[in-house]
Coordinates of C-alpha atoms and ligand atoms in Angstrom, one line a residue:
X158 CA 2.5 11.4 -20.5
X159 CA 4.9 14.1 -20.8
X160 CA 6.5 12.4 -17.8
X161 CA 6.9 9.5 -20.0
X162 CA 8.6 11.5 -22.6
X163 CA 10.9 12.2 -19.9
X164 CA 12.2 9.1 -18.1
X165 CA 12.4 7.4 -21.8
X166 CA 15.2 10.5 -22.6
X167 CA 17.9 11.6 -19.9
X168 CA 18.7 11.4 -16.0
X169 CA 18.9 14.8 -16.1
X170 CA 17.8 16.9 -19.1
X171 CA 18.0 20.1 -20.3
X172 CA 15.9 21.8 -22.5
X173 CA 17.6 25.2 -24.0
X174 CA 14.5 27.4 -24.9
X175 CA 17.5 30.6 -26.5
X176 CA 19.0 32.0 -23.6
X177 CA 17.7 29.5 -21.2
X178 CA 18.3 26.8 -19.4
X179 CA 15.5 24.9 -17.4
X180 CA 16.3 21.7 -16.0
X181 CA 13.9 19.6 -15.1
X182 CA 15.3 16.4 -12.9
X183 CA 14.5 13.3 -14.4
X184 CA 11.2 11.2 -13.1
X185 CA 11.4 7.7 -12.6
X186 CA 8.4 6.7 -11.1
X187 CA 7.2 2.9 -11.0
X188 CA 10.4 1.8 -12.2
X189 CA 11.7 0.0 -10.6
X190 CA 14.7 0.6 -8.8
X191 CA 18.3 -0.6 -7.2
X192 CA 18.5 1.1 -4.4
X193 CA 16.9 0.1 -1.0
X194 CA 15.3 0.9 1.4
X195 CA 16.1 3.3 3.9
X196 CA 16.2 2.8 7.8
X197 CA 15.7 4.7 10.8
X198 CA 14.6 3.7 14.7
X199 CA 13.8 5.8 17.4
X200 CA 16.5 4.8 20.6
X201 CA 14.6 2.6 22.1
X202 CA 13.8 -0.3 18.8
X203 CA 15.7 -3.2 19.5
X204 CA 18.6 -4.5 16.2
X205 CA 15.9 -7.6 15.9
X206 CA 13.0 -5.1 15.1
X207 CA 14.4 -3.3 13.0
X208 CA 16.1 -6.2 11.2
X209 CA 12.4 -8.1 11.3
X210 CA 11.4 -4.7 8.8
X211 CA 14.3 -5.2 6.3
X212 CA 13.6 -8.9 6.5
X213 CA 9.9 -8.9 5.4
X214 CA 10.6 -5.4 3.4
X215 CA 13.2 -7.9 1.2
X216 CA 10.5 -10.6 0.8
X217 CA 8.2 -7.7 -0.4
X218 CA 10.2 -6.1 -2.7
X219 CA 11.5 -9.5 -4.0
X220 CA 8.1 -10.9 -4.9
X221 CA 6.4 -7.8 -6.0
X222 CA 9.7 -5.3 -7.2
X223 CA 11.3 -2.4 -5.6
X224 CA 10.0 0.2 -6.0
X225 CA 11.3 3.3 -4.5
X226 CA 12.4 5.8 -2.7
X227 CA 11.2 3.9 0.4
X228 CA 12.3 5.0 4.0
X229 CA 10.3 2.4 7.4
X230 CA 10.1 5.1 10.2
X231 CA 10.2 2.8 13.1
X232 CA 9.0 4.3 16.6
X233 CA 9.0 1.8 19.8
X234 CA 7.0 3.5 23.2
X235 CA 8.7 5.7 24.4
X236 CA 7.6 9.1 23.9
X237 CA 10.7 11.2 24.3
X238 CA 12.3 9.0 21.7
X239 CA 9.8 9.3 19.5
X240 CA 9.9 13.7 19.5
X241 CA 13.8 12.8 19.0
X242 CA 12.9 10.6 16.0
X243 CA 10.2 14.0 14.7
X244 CA 12.4 16.3 15.4
X245 CA 15.5 13.8 12.9
X246 CA 12.5 13.0 10.2
X247 CA 11.2 16.6 9.7
X248 CA 15.1 17.3 9.1
X249 CA 16.1 15.1 6.2
X250 CA 12.5 16.7 5.1
X251 CA 13.7 19.0 4.8
X252 CA 16.6 17.8 3.0
X253 CA 15.0 16.2 1.0
X254 CA 12.9 19.2 -0.7
X255 CA 13.3 22.6 0.2
X256 CA 9.8 23.2 -0.4
X257 CA 9.1 21.8 3.3
X258 CA 8.2 23.8 6.1
X259 CA 11.0 22.7 9.5
X260 CA 7.8 23.6 11.1
X261 CA 4.7 22.4 9.7
X262 CA 6.1 18.7 9.5
X263 CA 6.8 19.2 13.8
X264 CA 4.0 19.9 14.0
X265 CA 1.7 17.3 11.4
X266 CA -0.9 15.6 13.1
X267 CA 0.4 12.0 12.6
X268 CA 3.5 12.4 14.3
X269 CA 6.1 10.0 15.4
X270 CA 4.8 10.5 19.9
X271 CA 0.7 9.5 18.3
X272 CA 2.5 6.0 16.9
X273 CA 4.1 5.2 20.2
X274 CA 1.0 6.1 22.0
X275 CA -1.4 4.6 19.9
X276 CA 0.8 1.7 17.7
X277 CA -0.3 0.8 14.8
X278 CA 1.4 0.8 10.8
X279 CA 1.2 3.3 8.3
X280 CA 2.5 3.8 5.0
X281 CA 2.5 8.3 3.4
X282 CA 2.7 8.4 -0.2
X283 CA 4.1 11.7 -0.5
X284 CA 3.0 12.7 -4.9
X285 CA 1.7 15.5 -5.6
X286 CA 1.9 18.7 -7.7
X287 CA 3.3 21.2 -4.1
X288 CA 6.5 19.2 -3.1
X289 CA 9.8 18.6 -5.4
X290 CA 10.3 15.1 -3.3
X291 CA 8.1 12.2 -4.1
X292 CA 8.4 8.9 -2.2
X293 CA 6.3 6.3 0.1
X294 CA 7.1 6.2 4.0
X295 CA 5.9 3.4 5.9
X296 CA 5.4 3.4 9.6
X297 CA 6.7 0.6 11.8
X298 CA 5.4 1.0 15.7
X299 CA 5.8 -1.2 19.3
X300 CA 2.0 -2.3 19.0
X301 CA -0.7 -3.1 16.9
X302 CA 1.4 -4.6 15.9
X303 CA 4.5 -5.7 17.5
X304 CA 7.6 -7.6 17.1
X305 CA 6.2 -10.1 18.4
X306 CA 3.1 -10.8 17.2
X307 CA 2.4 -13.2 13.7
X308 CA 0.7 -9.9 12.4
X309 CA 3.8 -7.9 12.1
X310 CA 5.1 -10.1 9.0
X311 CA 2.1 -10.1 7.0
X312 CA 1.8 -6.2 7.9
X313 CA 5.1 -5.3 6.2
X314 CA 3.9 -6.8 3.0
X315 CA -0.1 -5.6 3.7
X316 CA 2.3 -1.3 3.2
X317 CA 4.7 -2.7 0.8
X318 CA 1.8 -3.9 -0.7
X319 CA 0.4 0.0 -0.5
X320 CA 4.0 1.2 -2.5
X321 CA 3.3 -1.5 -5.0
X322 CA -0.2 0.2 -5.7
X323 CA 1.3 4.2 -5.7
X324 CA 4.3 3.1 -7.3
X325 CA 1.6 2.0 -10.5
X326 CA 0.1 5.7 -11.0
X327 CA 2.2 8.7 -12.2
X328 CA 0.6 11.3 -11.9
X329 CA 0.8 14.1 -9.6
X330 CA -3.0 15.5 -9.2
X331 CA -4.8 14.4 -6.3
X332 CA -8.1 14.4 -8.3
X333 CA -6.1 11.0 -10.3
X334 CA -4.7 9.2 -8.4
X335 CA -7.1 8.9 -6.3
X336 CA -9.5 7.6 -8.7
X337 CA -7.0 5.2 -10.0
X338 CA -7.0 4.2 -6.0
X339 CA -10.2 4.9 -5.4
X340 CA -11.2 6.4 -1.7
X341 CA -13.0 3.4 -0.2
X342 CA -11.2 1.0 1.5
X343 CA -12.4 -2.3 0.2
X344 CA -9.8 -2.3 -3.6
X345 CA -6.9 -0.8 -2.2
X346 CA -7.2 -1.8 1.4
X347 CA -8.9 -5.7 -0.2
X348 CA -6.3 -5.9 -2.4
X349 CA -3.1 -5.1 0.0
X350 CA -4.4 -7.0 2.6
X351 CA -4.9 -11.0 0.6
X352 CA -1.7 -10.2 -1.5
X353 CA -0.4 -9.9 2.1
X354 CA -1.4 -12.8 3.5
X355 CA -1.0 -14.7 0.4
X356 CA 2.3 -13.7 0.3
X357 CA 2.8 -14.7 4.5
X358 CA 1.3 -18.2 3.1
X359 CA 3.9 -19.7 1.1
X360 CA 6.9 -18.5 3.2
X361 CA 8.8 -21.1 4.7
X362 CA 7.5 -21.8 8.5
X363 CA 3.9 -21.1 7.9
X364 CA 1.3 -23.9 8.3
X365 CA -0.5 -25.1 5.2
X366 CA -3.7 -24.2 6.2
X367 CA -2.3 -20.9 7.3
X368 CA -4.8 -19.0 4.4
X369 CA -7.9 -20.0 4.7
X370 CA -7.6 -19.7 8.4
X371 CA -6.9 -16.4 8.6
X372 CA -9.5 -16.0 5.5
X373 CA -12.0 -17.8 7.2
X374 CA -11.6 -15.0 10.0
X375 CA -12.2 -12.4 7.2
X376 CA -15.9 -13.5 6.5
X377 CA -17.1 -12.7 10.3
X378 CA -17.2 -9.6 8.6
X379 CA -20.1 -10.4 6.4
X380 CA -22.7 -10.4 9.5
X381 CA -22.2 -6.8 10.2
X382 CA -22.6 -6.4 5.8
X383 CA -26.5 -5.3 5.8
X384 CA -28.6 -6.1 3.6
X385 CA -28.2 -5.9 -0.2
X386 CA -25.1 -3.0 0.6
X387 CA -22.3 -3.3 -1.7
X388 CA -18.5 -3.4 0.7
X389 CA -17.7 -0.2 -2.1
X390 CA -19.7 1.5 -1.1
X391 CA -18.2 1.6 2.9
X392 CA -16.1 4.6 3.9
X393 CA -12.6 4.3 6.4
X394 CA -13.9 4.7 9.5
X395 CA -15.7 2.0 12.1
X396 CA -17.1 0.1 9.5
X397 CA -14.2 0.7 7.4
X398 CA -13.1 -3.1 8.8
X399 CA -16.0 -4.7 6.7
X400 CA -14.2 -3.3 3.1
X401 CA -10.8 -4.4 4.2
X402 CA -11.7 -7.9 5.1
X403 CA -14.4 -8.9 1.9
X404 CA -12.5 -6.2 -0.3
X405 CA -9.6 -9.5 0.3
X406 CA -12.5 -12.2 -0.7
X407 CA -13.1 -10.0 -3.3
X408 CA -9.8 -9.7 -4.3
X409 CA -9.3 -13.9 -4.1
X410 CA -12.2 -14.1 -6.1
X411 CA -11.2 -11.8 -8.5
X412 CA -8.0 -13.6 -8.3
X413 CA -10.4 -17.5 -8.8
X414 CA -11.8 -15.8 -11.5
X415 CA -8.5 -15.0 -13.9
X416 CA -4.9 -15.5 -12.5
X417 CA -2.1 -14.0 -10.3
X418 CA -0.8 -12.3 -12.2
X419 CA -3.9 -10.6 -14.5
X420 CA -4.9 -9.0 -11.1
X421 CA -1.2 -8.2 -9.5
X422 CA 0.4 -7.4 -12.7
X423 CA -1.6 -6.6 -16.1
X424 CA -3.4 -4.5 -13.7
X425 CA -1.1 -2.5 -12.4
X426 CA 0.7 -2.2 -15.6
X427 CA -2.1 -0.5 -16.9
X428 CA -4.4 1.1 -14.4
X429 CA -1.9 4.3 -15.5
X430 CA -2.7 4.7 -19.0
X431 CA -6.4 3.0 -18.9
X432 CA -7.7 4.2 -15.6
X433 CA -9.6 1.9 -13.1
X434 CA -12.3 0.8 -14.8
X435 CA -10.8 1.2 -18.4
X436 CA -8.1 -1.4 -16.7
X437 CA -10.7 -3.4 -14.8
X438 CA -12.6 -4.2 -18.7
X439 CA -9.9 -5.4 -20.6
X440 CA -7.7 -7.5 -17.4
X441 CA -11.2 -9.0 -15.7
X442 CA -13.3 -8.9 -18.8
X443 CA -16.2 -7.3 -17.0
X444 CA -16.9 -4.4 -15.2
X445 CA -16.4 -3.4 -11.7
X446 CA -20.7 -3.5 -11.2
X447 CA -20.1 -7.2 -12.7
X448 CA -18.1 -8.7 -10.6
X449 CA -19.1 -7.1 -7.7
X450 CA -22.5 -7.6 -7.6
X451 CA -21.7 -11.4 -8.7
X452 CA -19.6 -11.6 -5.5
X453 CA -22.4 -10.0 -3.0
X454 CA -25.0 -11.4 -5.1
X455 CA -23.8 -14.9 -6.2
X456 CA -20.0 -16.0 -4.5
X457 CA -21.6 -14.4 -1.0
X458 CA -24.2 -16.4 -0.6
X459 CA -22.6 -20.0 -0.6
X460 CA -21.2 -23.0 2.1
X461 CA -18.0 -22.2 3.7
X462 CA -17.1 -24.4 1.8
X463 CA -17.9 -23.1 -1.3
X464 CA -16.4 -19.6 -0.6
X465 CA -13.0 -21.9 0.6
X466 CA -12.9 -23.2 -2.5
X467 CA -10.7 -20.5 -4.4
X468 CA -8.7 -20.3 -1.6
X469 CA -5.1 -21.7 -2.5
Ligands
ZN150 ZN1 -3.7 -0.9 3.9

């Protein structure tokens, strides 16, 4: 509430308290912005990979709104180049937020050298009570997926949908943020994955059967779900993929019952004030428990053809 008030008043507010003046910086978290994402890349990353990433960021931000501040960091395979990029990254952190420690940043666990070695993509949302700078940092790399893989494009959309999700949670308190995005992956990852694939499937040149094919592949995870097990109880880690895959199906299931606007716009609009369950009930007309029960006990028991009916 306090944040909203500050947001509404002015860009920089001077609050007079007797002789003391406290400067309060404007907190525009969650508002769409005209400020575009920044792109940084290691020296072995090609111009075309940077442009490919930018192109799919543009598609995502056009569809879902432009949120930020957002930085893309693109890592290649050369570890020396990744080390140089790490230094540049940590200098920028320090420049944007004087409270950040250069040393702590350079020694962080998931640095760019680890991306150069192992590949992958990820989003780091910075918003907490200890740091001044709030924002999003997406890392893309050269493998899993690499820019020549078909997956690279939906993965950029997937990471950007996480930006969208986190932009709709205002709090700087870790507990409150987690209570709205949930700890286990079924909700946030399932949503990011389905929205990314849905948006990708609508792009020019993508086969009309693409979404059905990709969602069909995700059903392979069904055999790894234990009897009576709910996707909501699966944590990140070894079996996390089941929650990504079937969570994407759960999102499709909700959108089919309601609409894309109810899920993507209205649920996230109300999430900040009503919390996860409050917004869920308001916008989907049932508790998450009831819809999860129906999803597991009725929907997932349908034939392949019956399930595919909900995929556009
Ligand atoms: Zn994700």
